[in-house]
Coordinates of C-alpha atoms in Angstrom, one line a residue:
M4 CA -0.9 -33.8 9.3
A5 CA -4.3 -32.1 9.1
R6 CA -6.8 -31.6 6.3
V7 CA -8.4 -28.4 5.4
L8 CA -11.0 -27.2 3.7
I9 CA -11.0 -23.5 2.7
T10 CA -14.1 -22.3 1.6
G11 CA -15.8 -19.0 0.7
Y12 CA -18.4 -16.7 -1.3
C13 CA -16.1 -15.9 -3.9
A14 CA -14.1 -16.8 -7.4
V15 CA -10.9 -18.3 -7.1
P16 CA -8.4 -17.3 -9.4
G17 CA -9.5 -14.0 -10.0
P18 CA -8.2 -10.3 -10.0
R19 CA -10.2 -9.1 -6.6
R20 CA -9.1 -9.3 -3.3
A21 CA -10.6 -13.1 -2.3
G22 CA -8.7 -14.3 -6.0
V23 CA -5.6 -13.0 -5.0
Q24 CA -5.1 -13.3 -1.4
V25 CA -6.8 -16.6 -1.1
R26 CA -4.0 -18.2 -3.3
H27 CA -1.7 -17.0 -0.3
V28 CA -3.7 -18.7 2.5
I29 CA -3.3 -21.7 0.3
R30 CA 0.4 -21.5 -0.4
A31 CA 0.8 -21.4 3.2
L32 CA -1.1 -24.1 4.4
T33 CA 0.3 -26.7 1.3
P34 CA 3.8 -27.5 2.7
M35 CA 2.0 -29.0 6.0
H36 CA -1.8 -30.1 5.1
T37 CA -3.7 -31.3 2.9
V38 CA -5.7 -29.0 1.4
D39 CA -8.8 -28.9 -0.8
L40 CA -10.6 -25.5 -2.1
L41 CA -14.8 -25.1 -2.2
V42 CA -15.6 -21.7 -4.1
A43 CA -18.4 -20.2 -6.4
R44 CA -17.4 -21.3 -10.6
E45 CA -17.2 -18.5 -12.2
G46 CA -18.1 -18.2 -16.3
D47 CA -16.5 -21.6 -18.0
Q48 CA -14.2 -22.9 -14.7
P49 CA -13.9 -26.1 -14.6
Y50 CA -16.4 -27.6 -11.7
V51 CA -13.3 -29.6 -10.2
E52 CA -9.7 -29.7 -10.9
R53 CA -6.5 -30.2 -9.5
Q54 CA -3.9 -27.3 -9.2
G55 CA -0.6 -28.5 -7.8
A56 CA -1.9 -30.6 -4.9
V57 CA -4.8 -28.4 -3.8
R58 CA -8.1 -29.9 -5.4
V59 CA -10.2 -27.4 -6.3
L60 CA -14.0 -27.7 -5.9
R61 CA -16.6 -25.1 -7.7
V62 CA -20.4 -24.5 -7.2
P63 CA -22.0 -24.0 -10.2
S64 CA -24.0 -20.8 -11.1
H65 CA -27.3 -19.5 -12.4
D66 CA -28.9 -16.1 -12.9
Q67 CA -31.2 -16.1 -9.4
D68 CA -31.3 -13.4 -6.5
S69 CA -28.7 -13.0 -4.1
W70 CA -30.4 -15.1 -0.7
A71 CA -30.9 -17.6 -3.5
Q72 CA -27.6 -18.2 -4.3
I73 CA -26.2 -18.2 -1.4
Q74 CA -28.5 -20.8 -0.1
A75 CA -27.8 -22.9 -3.1
F76 CA -23.7 -22.1 -2.1
Q77 CA -24.0 -23.6 1.8
R78 CA -26.1 -26.6 0.9
A79 CA -22.9 -27.0 -1.7
L80 CA -20.9 -26.6 1.6
K81 CA -22.6 -28.8 4.1
R82 CA -22.8 -31.5 1.2
Q83 CA -18.7 -31.0 1.0
L84 CA -18.4 -31.6 5.3
D85 CA -20.9 -34.6 5.1
G86 CA -19.0 -36.3 2.6
A87 CA -15.5 -35.5 3.5
D88 CA -13.4 -35.6 6.2
Y89 CA -11.6 -32.7 7.5
D90 CA -9.6 -31.5 10.8
I91 CA -9.6 -27.6 10.1
V92 CA -12.5 -25.2 8.2
H93 CA -11.3 -22.2 6.9
C94 CA -13.8 -20.0 6.2
R95 CA -13.3 -16.3 4.1
D96 CA -16.7 -15.1 5.1
A97 CA -19.8 -15.5 7.1
W98 CA -21.8 -17.1 4.4
S99 CA -19.4 -20.1 4.7
G100 CA -18.6 -19.8 8.4
I101 CA -22.6 -19.8 9.7
T102 CA -23.1 -23.2 7.3
V103 CA -19.5 -24.6 8.7
L104 CA -20.6 -24.1 12.7
E105 CA -23.9 -25.8 12.2
S106 CA -22.4 -28.4 11.1
R107 CA -19.2 -28.6 13.4
P108 CA -20.9 -30.3 16.8
K109 CA -21.9 -33.3 14.3
L110 CA -18.5 -33.5 12.7
G111 CA -15.7 -32.5 15.1
Y112 CA -13.6 -30.4 13.1
A113 CA -11.8 -26.8 14.1
M114 CA -13.2 -24.2 12.7
V115 CA -11.1 -21.0 11.2
L116 CA -13.0 -17.2 10.3
D117 CA -10.3 -15.4 8.6
L118 CA -11.5 -11.6 8.5
S119 CA -8.4 -10.8 6.9
R120 CA -9.4 -11.9 3.6
A121 CA -13.3 -11.2 4.0
P122 CA -15.6 -9.0 1.7
E123 CA -15.5 -5.6 2.3
P124 CA -17.8 -3.5 4.3
V125 CA -20.6 -1.5 3.0
G126 CA -20.2 2.2 2.3
E127 CA -20.4 4.8 4.9
G128 CA -23.2 6.5 4.9
V129 CA -25.2 3.8 3.1
A130 CA -28.3 2.4 4.6
P131 CA -27.7 -1.8 4.4
S132 CA -30.1 -4.4 3.1
E133 CA -31.8 -6.7 4.7
L134 CA -28.9 -9.4 3.5
E135 CA -26.5 -6.9 4.8
V136 CA -28.2 -7.1 8.4
R137 CA -28.0 -10.9 7.9
Y138 CA -24.4 -11.2 6.9
A139 CA -23.5 -8.7 9.5
R140 CA -25.5 -11.0 12.4
D141 CA -23.7 -14.0 10.9
V142 CA -20.4 -12.3 11.1
A143 CA -21.0 -11.9 15.0
V144 CA -21.9 -15.7 15.7
C145 CA -19.3 -16.9 13.7
L146 CA -16.5 -14.5 15.7
R147 CA -17.4 -15.8 19.0
E148 CA -18.1 -19.3 17.6
A149 CA -14.7 -19.8 15.8
D150 CA -11.4 -21.7 17.3
L151 CA -9.4 -19.4 15.5
V152 CA -9.7 -15.6 14.3
L153 CA -7.3 -14.4 11.8
V154 CA -7.2 -10.5 11.8
P155 CA -5.0 -8.0 9.4
T156 CA -4.5 -5.3 11.6
A157 CA -3.6 -4.6 15.4
A158 CA -6.7 -2.0 15.5
A159 CA -8.9 -5.3 14.4
A160 CA -7.1 -7.7 16.6
K161 CA -8.1 -5.5 19.5
H162 CA -11.6 -5.1 18.7
V163 CA -12.2 -8.5 18.2
Q164 CA -10.5 -9.8 21.4
T165 CA -13.3 -8.3 23.1
L166 CA -15.6 -10.4 20.9
T167 CA -14.4 -13.7 21.7
K168 CA -11.7 -15.2 23.9
P169 CA -8.3 -13.2 23.0
E170 CA -6.4 -16.4 22.9
R171 CA -8.3 -17.0 19.6
V172 CA -7.0 -13.8 18.0
A173 CA -4.1 -14.0 15.7
L174 CA -3.0 -11.3 13.8
A175 CA -2.4 -12.0 9.9
P176 CA -2.0 -9.0 7.5
V177 CA -2.6 -8.7 3.9
G178 CA 0.7 -8.7 1.8
V179 CA 1.4 -8.2 -2.2
D180 CA 3.5 -10.5 -4.2
V181 CA 6.7 -8.4 -4.5
D182 CA 8.3 -10.8 -6.9
R183 CA 5.6 -10.4 -9.2
F184 CA 4.7 -6.2 -8.9
D185 CA 7.8 -4.6 -8.4
W186 CA 9.3 -1.7 -10.8
D187 CA 9.7 -1.0 -14.2
V188 CA 11.2 1.9 -16.0
P189 CA 7.9 4.2 -16.8
P190 CA 7.3 5.4 -20.2
A191 CA 10.4 7.9 -21.6
D192 CA 7.3 10.4 -23.1
G193 CA 3.8 10.5 -23.5
I194 CA 1.3 11.8 -21.8
P195 CA 1.5 11.7 -18.2
R196 CA -1.0 9.4 -17.0
V197 CA -2.9 9.0 -13.2
L198 CA -4.2 5.5 -12.8
Y199 CA -6.9 3.7 -11.0
V200 CA -7.5 0.1 -10.8
G201 CA -10.5 -1.7 -9.5
E202 CA -14.1 -1.8 -9.8
I203 CA -16.1 1.4 -11.4
S204 CA -19.3 1.8 -9.6
P205 CA -20.9 3.9 -7.3
G206 CA -19.2 4.3 -3.8
R207 CA -15.7 3.4 -5.3
G208 CA -14.6 7.2 -5.4
V209 CA -14.8 7.5 -8.9
R210 CA -16.7 10.3 -9.4
V211 CA -15.0 12.3 -6.9
L212 CA -11.6 11.1 -9.0
V213 CA -13.2 12.7 -12.5
R214 CA -14.4 15.5 -11.4
A215 CA -10.5 16.3 -9.6
M216 CA -9.2 15.2 -13.0
A217 CA -11.1 18.3 -14.8
D218 CA -9.1 21.0 -12.4
V219 CA -5.5 18.6 -13.5
V220 CA -6.1 19.1 -17.1
K221 CA -6.8 22.5 -16.9
R222 CA -3.5 23.3 -15.4
T223 CA -1.3 20.6 -17.0
E224 CA -1.7 17.8 -19.9
A225 CA -1.9 14.5 -18.5
Q226 CA -4.6 11.5 -18.9
L227 CA -7.0 9.6 -16.5
V228 CA -7.0 5.7 -16.7
L229 CA -9.9 3.8 -15.6
A230 CA -9.0 0.2 -15.1
G231 CA -11.6 -2.4 -13.9
P232 CA -15.2 -3.7 -14.7
I233 CA -17.8 -0.6 -15.3
A234 CA -20.8 -1.9 -13.9
P235 CA -23.4 -1.8 -16.4
A236 CA -25.9 0.5 -14.6
F237 CA -23.0 3.2 -14.0
E238 CA -21.8 2.6 -17.5
Q239 CA -23.9 5.6 -19.3
E240 CA -23.8 7.4 -16.3
L241 CA -20.1 7.5 -16.4
K242 CA -20.4 8.7 -20.3
T243 CA -22.5 11.3 -19.2
G244 CA -20.0 12.7 -17.0
I245 CA -17.5 12.5 -19.1
Q246 CA -19.0 14.3 -21.9
E247 CA -20.8 17.3 -18.8
L248 CA -17.1 17.8 -18.3
K249 CA -15.5 18.3 -21.3
L250 CA -12.8 15.0 -20.5
E251 CA -13.5 13.2 -24.0
G252 CA -9.9 12.1 -24.7
K253 CA -8.7 12.6 -21.5
V254 CA -10.5 9.8 -19.4
L255 CA -9.8 6.4 -20.7
T256 CA -11.2 2.8 -19.9
T257 CA -9.4 -0.4 -20.1
G258 CA -12.6 -2.8 -19.4
V259 CA -11.7 -5.7 -17.1
V260 CA -7.7 -6.5 -16.8
D261 CA -6.6 -9.9 -16.0
H262 CA -4.0 -9.8 -12.8
D263 CA -1.2 -10.8 -14.7
E264 CA -1.3 -7.6 -16.3
V265 CA -1.7 -5.1 -14.0
P266 CA 1.9 -4.9 -13.1
A267 CA 2.5 -3.8 -16.2
L268 CA -0.3 -1.4 -16.2
I269 CA 0.8 0.5 -13.7
A270 CA 4.2 0.5 -15.1
S271 CA 3.0 2.5 -17.6
A272 CA 1.4 5.1 -15.4
T273 CA 2.6 8.2 -13.6
V274 CA 0.6 8.7 -10.5
C275 CA -1.4 6.0 -9.2
V276 CA -4.9 6.7 -7.4
A277 CA -6.9 4.8 -5.0
P278 CA -10.4 7.5 -4.0
S279 CA -12.2 5.3 -1.9
G280 CA -11.3 3.5 1.1
P281 CA -13.4 1.9 4.3
D282 CA -13.2 3.7 7.6
L283 CA -12.4 1.8 10.9
S284 CA -15.0 4.3 12.7
A285 CA -17.7 1.6 11.2
T286 CA -15.6 -1.3 9.9
P287 CA -12.9 -1.7 12.9
T288 CA -11.8 -4.9 11.0
A289 CA -11.5 -3.5 7.7
I290 CA -8.7 -3.0 5.9
A291 CA -6.9 -0.4 3.3
P292 CA -7.9 -1.3 -0.8
T293 CA -5.1 -4.3 -1.4
K294 CA -4.6 -2.1 -5.0
I295 CA -2.5 0.6 -3.0
L296 CA 0.2 -2.2 -1.8
E297 CA 0.1 -3.3 -5.4
Y298 CA 0.7 0.2 -6.5
M299 CA 4.0 0.9 -4.0
A300 CA 5.4 -2.2 -5.0
C301 CA 6.0 -0.9 -8.2
R302 CA 7.2 2.0 -7.0
R303 CA 5.0 4.3 -8.2
A304 CA 3.7 7.6 -6.0
V305 CA 0.0 7.0 -4.6
V306 CA -3.1 9.2 -3.7
A307 CA -5.3 7.4 -1.7
V308 CA -8.2 9.1 0.5
R309 CA -7.6 10.0 4.1
R310 CA -8.9 6.7 6.1
Q311 CA -7.7 5.3 9.0
S312 CA -7.5 1.7 7.8
I313 CA -5.3 3.9 4.7
T314 CA -2.8 6.0 6.9
S315 CA -1.9 2.5 8.6
I316 CA 0.2 1.9 5.5
I317 CA 0.5 5.2 4.3
E318 CA 2.3 8.2 5.9
H319 CA 0.8 11.7 4.4
G320 CA 4.1 13.1 3.1
R321 CA 6.2 10.7 3.4
D322 CA 5.1 7.3 1.5
G323 CA 2.2 8.3 -0.4
L324 CA 0.0 11.7 -0.8
L325 CA -3.3 11.7 1.3
F326 CA -6.8 13.6 0.0
E327 CA -9.8 14.5 2.1
A328 CA -12.7 12.3 1.8
N329 CA -15.5 13.5 -1.0
D330 CA -13.3 16.2 -1.8
P331 CA -12.3 16.6 -5.5
T332 CA -10.5 19.7 -5.4
D333 CA -8.2 18.4 -3.3
L334 CA -7.5 15.6 -4.8
G335 CA -7.2 17.5 -8.2
R336 CA -4.4 19.3 -6.0
K337 CA -2.3 16.3 -4.6
V338 CA -2.8 14.5 -8.1
H339 CA -1.3 18.2 -9.6
R340 CA 1.6 17.9 -7.8
L341 CA 3.1 14.6 -8.4
L342 CA 2.9 15.0 -11.8
V343 CA 4.9 18.1 -12.1
E344 CA 7.1 17.8 -9.1
A345 CA 9.0 14.8 -10.1
S346 CA 11.8 14.8 -7.7
F347 CA 9.0 15.0 -4.7
R348 CA 7.0 12.5 -6.8
D349 CA 10.4 9.7 -6.9
R350 CA 11.0 10.4 -3.2
L351 CA 7.5 9.2 -2.5
A352 CA 7.5 6.2 -4.4
A353 CA 10.6 5.2 -3.1
A354 CA 9.5 5.2 0.7
G355 CA 6.2 3.6 -0.7
Y356 CA 8.7 0.6 -2.3
A357 CA 10.7 0.4 0.8
R358 CA 7.9 0.2 2.9
V359 CA 6.0 -3.1 1.0
R360 CA 9.2 -4.8 1.1
S361 CA 10.1 -4.3 4.7
E362 CA 6.6 -4.7 6.5
L363 CA 4.0 -6.0 3.5
T364 CA 5.2 -9.1 1.5
A365 CA 2.9 -11.8 0.5
S366 CA 5.9 -13.9 2.1
A367 CA 5.7 -12.2 5.5
A368 CA 1.6 -13.2 5.2
R369 CA 2.1 -16.6 4.4
R370 CA 4.2 -17.0 8.1
S371 CA 1.5 -15.2 9.7
I372 CA -1.1 -18.0 8.6
R373 CA 1.4 -20.8 9.5
V374 CA 2.2 -19.7 12.9
A375 CA -1.5 -19.2 13.5
Y376 CA -2.2 -22.8 12.5
E377 CA 0.7 -24.3 14.4
A378 CA -1.0 -22.7 18.1
L379 CA -3.8 -24.0 16.4
S380 CA -2.6 -27.5 16.0
R381 CA -1.1 -27.6 19.4
R382 CA -4.4 -27.2 20.8
F383 CA -5.9 -29.6 18.9
A384 CA -3.4 -31.8 18.7
E385 CA -4.6 -35.0 19.9
Q386 CA -7.9 -34.8 17.5
F387 CA -5.8 -34.2 14.5
A388 CA -3.3 -37.1 15.7
A389 CA -6.5 -39.5 15.4
S390 CA -6.9 -38.8 11.6
A391 CA -3.5 -38.1 10.2
V392 CA -3.1 -38.1 6.8
A393 CA -1.4 -41.2 5.3
P394 CA 2.2 -41.1 3.9
D395 CA 0.8 -41.5 0.2
E396 CA -1.9 -38.9 0.7
S397 CA 0.5 -36.2 1.7
P398 CA 1.3 -33.0 -0.4
R399 CA 4.0 -33.2 -3.0
A400 CA 6.8 -30.7 -3.5
P401 CA 4.5 -28.1 -5.6
E402 CA 3.9 -26.5 -2.4
L403 CA 7.4 -24.9 -2.3
L404 CA 7.4 -22.7 -5.1
T405 CA 8.4 -18.8 -5.3
D406 CA 6.3 -16.2 -6.0
D407 CA 7.7 -15.8 -9.6
E408 CA 7.1 -19.5 -10.3
F409 CA 3.3 -19.1 -9.0
E410 CA 1.1 -18.1 -11.7
A411 CA -2.3 -16.0 -10.0
T412 CA -4.2 -18.3 -12.8
V413 CA -2.7 -22.0 -11.5
F414 CA -0.8 -23.7 -8.4
E415 CA 2.0 -25.1 -10.8
D416 CA 3.0 -28.5 -10.0
L417 CA 6.9 -28.3 -10.6
S418 CA 8.0 -31.5 -8.9
P419 CA 9.9 -33.7 -11.7
A420 CA 8.0 -36.6 -11.7
S421 CA 5.2 -35.2 -13.1
A422 CA 6.9 -32.7 -15.6
A423 CA 6.1 -34.3 -18.8
D424 CA 2.0 -34.7 -17.6
T425 CA 0.4 -31.2 -19.4
G426 CA -2.5 -33.0 -20.9
G427 CA -6.1 -32.8 -19.7
S428 CA -9.4 -32.1 -20.8
S429 CA -12.2 -29.8 -20.1
L430 CA -15.7 -31.3 -18.5
G431 CA -18.9 -29.8 -18.5
L432 CA -21.8 -29.9 -16.6
D433 CA -23.8 -32.4 -18.4
E434 CA -20.7 -34.4 -19.4
A435 CA -19.8 -34.3 -15.7
L436 CA -22.9 -35.8 -14.9
S437 CA -22.8 -38.3 -17.9
S438 CA -19.3 -39.1 -17.4
L439 CA -20.1 -40.6 -13.8
D440 CA -19.9 -44.7 -13.3
H441 CA -22.7 -46.6 -12.1
D442 CA -20.8 -46.6 -8.6
G443 CA -20.6 -42.7 -8.2
T444 CA -16.7 -42.4 -9.3
G445 CA -15.4 -40.9 -12.9
S446 CA -13.3 -43.0 -15.3
S447 CA -10.9 -39.8 -15.8
P448 CA -9.8 -37.5 -14.4
V449 CA -11.4 -34.2 -14.6
V450 CA -8.5 -31.6 -15.5
A451 CA -9.6 -28.4 -17.3
P452 CA -7.8 -25.5 -17.7
P453 CA -10.1 -22.9 -17.6
S454 CA -11.1 -20.7 -21.0
P455 CA -9.6 -17.1 -21.2
L456 CA -12.1 -14.6 -19.1
D457 CA -13.2 -10.9 -18.6
E458 CA -14.1 -11.6 -15.1
T459 CA -12.9 -14.1 -12.7
G460 CA -13.1 -12.1 -9.7
E461 CA -16.1 -12.2 -7.3
R462 CA -19.9 -11.6 -8.0
P463 CA -21.4 -8.8 -6.8
L464 CA -24.5 -9.2 -5.2
T465 CA -27.8 -7.6 -6.7
R466 CA -29.0 -5.3 -4.0
S467 CA -32.7 -4.2 -3.2
A468 CA -32.9 -0.6 -4.7
R469 CA -32.6 1.6 -1.5
G470 CA -32.2 5.5 -1.3
D471 CA -29.6 6.6 -3.7
S472 CA -30.7 6.7 -7.1
G473 CA -27.1 6.6 -8.6
G474 CA -26.4 10.4 -8.8
W475 CA -22.9 10.9 -8.8
A476 CA -23.2 13.1 -5.7
R477 CA -26.2 13.8 -3.1
P478 CA -26.3 15.6 0.5
P479 CA -26.0 13.6 3.6
R480 CA -29.4 12.3 5.2
R481 CA -31.5 13.2 1.8
K482 CA -32.8 11.6 -1.2
P483 CA -31.4 13.3 -4.2
S484 CA -34.5 14.7 -6.4
Q485 CA -35.1 13.5 -10.3
Q486 CA -33.1 16.9 -11.5
E487 CA -30.1 15.9 -9.2
I488 CA -29.7 11.9 -10.2
G489 CA -26.8 12.3 -13.6
A490 CA -25.4 15.0 -12.3
W491 CA -21.9 16.2 -11.9
A492 CA -22.4 18.1 -8.3
P493 CA -19.4 19.7 -6.6
S494 CA -17.1 18.7 -3.9
G495 CA -18.2 18.1 -0.6
L496 CA -20.9 14.7 -0.5
E497 CA -21.0 11.5 0.0
E498 CA -20.9 8.6 -2.4
R499 CA -22.8 5.4 -2.1
A500 CA -21.6 2.1 -2.3
D501 CA -23.1 -0.5 -4.3
S502 CA -20.7 -3.1 -5.2
D503 CA -19.0 -3.6 -2.1
D504 CA -20.3 -6.6 -1.4
D505 CA -19.4 -10.6 -2.8
G506 CA -22.2 -12.0 -5.2
T507 CA -22.2 -16.0 -5.7
P508 CA -23.3 -18.3 -7.5
I509 CA -26.4 -20.4 -7.6
E510 CA -27.3 -24.1 -7.4
G511 CA -26.9 -26.5 -10.3
V512 CA -29.1 -29.4 -11.1
R513 CA -29.7 -31.7 -8.4
V514 CA -28.6 -35.4 -8.4
G515 CA -28.7 -38.2 -6.1
M516 CA -25.7 -38.0 -3.4
V517 CA -23.4 -40.7 -4.1
S518 CA -20.6 -42.0 -1.2
S519 CA -17.1 -42.3 -2.9
E520 CA -13.9 -42.0 -1.7
T521 CA -12.8 -40.3 -5.2
S522 CA -16.3 -38.4 -5.8
F523 CA -16.2 -34.8 -4.5
V524 CA -19.5 -32.4 -4.5
A525 CA -19.7 -29.5 -6.3
G526 CA -22.9 -27.6 -5.7
E527 CA -25.8 -29.6 -6.4
I528 CA -23.8 -32.5 -8.1
D529 CA -21.2 -35.3 -7.9
V530 CA -18.1 -34.6 -9.9
P531 CA -15.1 -36.9 -10.4
S532 CA -11.6 -36.2 -8.8
P533 CA -8.8 -35.2 -10.8
S534 CA -5.8 -37.5 -11.0
P535 CA -3.3 -36.5 -8.2
R536 CA -0.9 -36.4 -10.7
S537 CA -2.8 -33.8 -13.0
R538 CA -2.0 -30.3 -13.7
L539 CA -3.0 -27.6 -14.9
H540 CA -0.6 -24.6 -16.6
D541 CA -1.0 -21.4 -16.7
F542 CA -2.5 -19.6 -20.1
P543 CA -2.5 -15.7 -19.6
T544 CA -4.8 -14.0 -21.8
S545 CA -4.7 -10.2 -22.4
S546 CA -8.1 -8.5 -21.5
V547 CA -6.8 -4.8 -21.5
R548 CA -9.3 -2.8 -24.2
A549 CA -8.3 0.7 -25.2
H550 CA -10.8 3.4 -24.6
D551 CA -11.4 5.7 -27.9
S552 CA -8.3 5.7 -30.0
E553 CA -6.0 5.6 -27.1
S554 CA -3.8 2.2 -26.8
D555 CA -2.0 0.8 -23.6
T556 CA 1.7 1.2 -23.5
G557 CA 2.0 -2.3 -23.0
K558 CA 4.9 -3.8 -20.6
T559 CA 8.0 -1.7 -20.1
P560 CA 11.5 -3.4 -21.1
P561 CA 13.0 -4.4 -17.7
H562 CA 15.5 -2.3 -15.6
T563 CA 19.1 -2.2 -16.5

């Protein structure tokens, strides 16, 4: 049984891809290994907590420029590596991977690079920033040097095998929790809804979608629901565009939606859309937006952009419909057809539902991770045996939770021995510092359920201004004029992606490094470890907000 550190420049738990998919990695590994998790701290999340058998360490954050935040996270990771003894370090991104590689010669662990859960690539046609160029360079180094590279698709595997030793590449696709995301009875009456779930910002296809909706509502009654956080710089532009297209009351926004509430939101929809997706010609290791899997798992008909990454999971006319990129007319035509042709819509929804359950489940994703780790363990068998975990440190029963028992905001411990232990207290930064004993260990466990948050996903990087002024559309290879800024231009123009990257927290308060078996480094502080018996319960929050006068329909009754 090996000691594993899972790390990434993201917030966990959270509704976005990293926050959702990293938990599947955790669930795959905890039955076989002792697992720690080092990630970014978002909002009021505890600095240190125990979630089931997993110790979660979070790097504190403040407001600084993106590179300063990244460097602070890397320092925190280096300190954790120096202060603990790990056999395997599982890196979700190159920001953590490059730091792990720097310390590997001294510490001797195996390094895993997980491209299946990596940050989304820069949008097509967008000039990369200095930070993105640096990240791409670090990815190349990590690919060459990693002991194991997990890739999401066969196309990605073929590409990565040309960059490293082929035997180090393993296929580990992402999947959807089909117990959590299942179909529900759609509303019996009311206005048909077209649903988009995700970030509402430049480069996400929102402009194309809203322009398409202007055509749809001229032909049939419908509403567009935009569910997700709105980028502050994009909010006014969105309102202006809705007014220009006379879509007041036809376009609704919900704000941030807790991941637990997404299945009910999808159940209220008639058609679901994914207006953007990465192009494999630019990024061979990219994957389709995971929202598509959730749509299909909830048995809803999907209209998505025609990209290579998406055609791998949607066959046009069978599992869903595909529209030409940046073409609102084509998108509007496909959405309208699904709204008015109920039998065709139901046939596509049923086919997508069946495909997800046969090929794209979270349980299948976890099995692929375990298979890859078994191969890695055989290569490092002698090293892992020398540092085997003592019996009393072995993971306990909670790793065997089923999908419907596992909550997105907690890794529940359902073992009988700890079922009655539901207490816990929150420890903030100042309290964490003051609670340290003179020998560097805390006198009580740190167990704090996160307070209800508006947003627990990845923090977007702050990009430097370059090129695009934020207009709704622009001709390729040309900077938009001042008159074009904010204009709702016609179709056929590229959009820029300003929010594809992952943000990070930055350094906290510096204190002296204290070596202790029960002390863990979270950012720039030492805080006491939680008791092995401690556990965190799920406190679901309601973050769906209605826009204008329209309210969300909520959950529909289960099908009987």
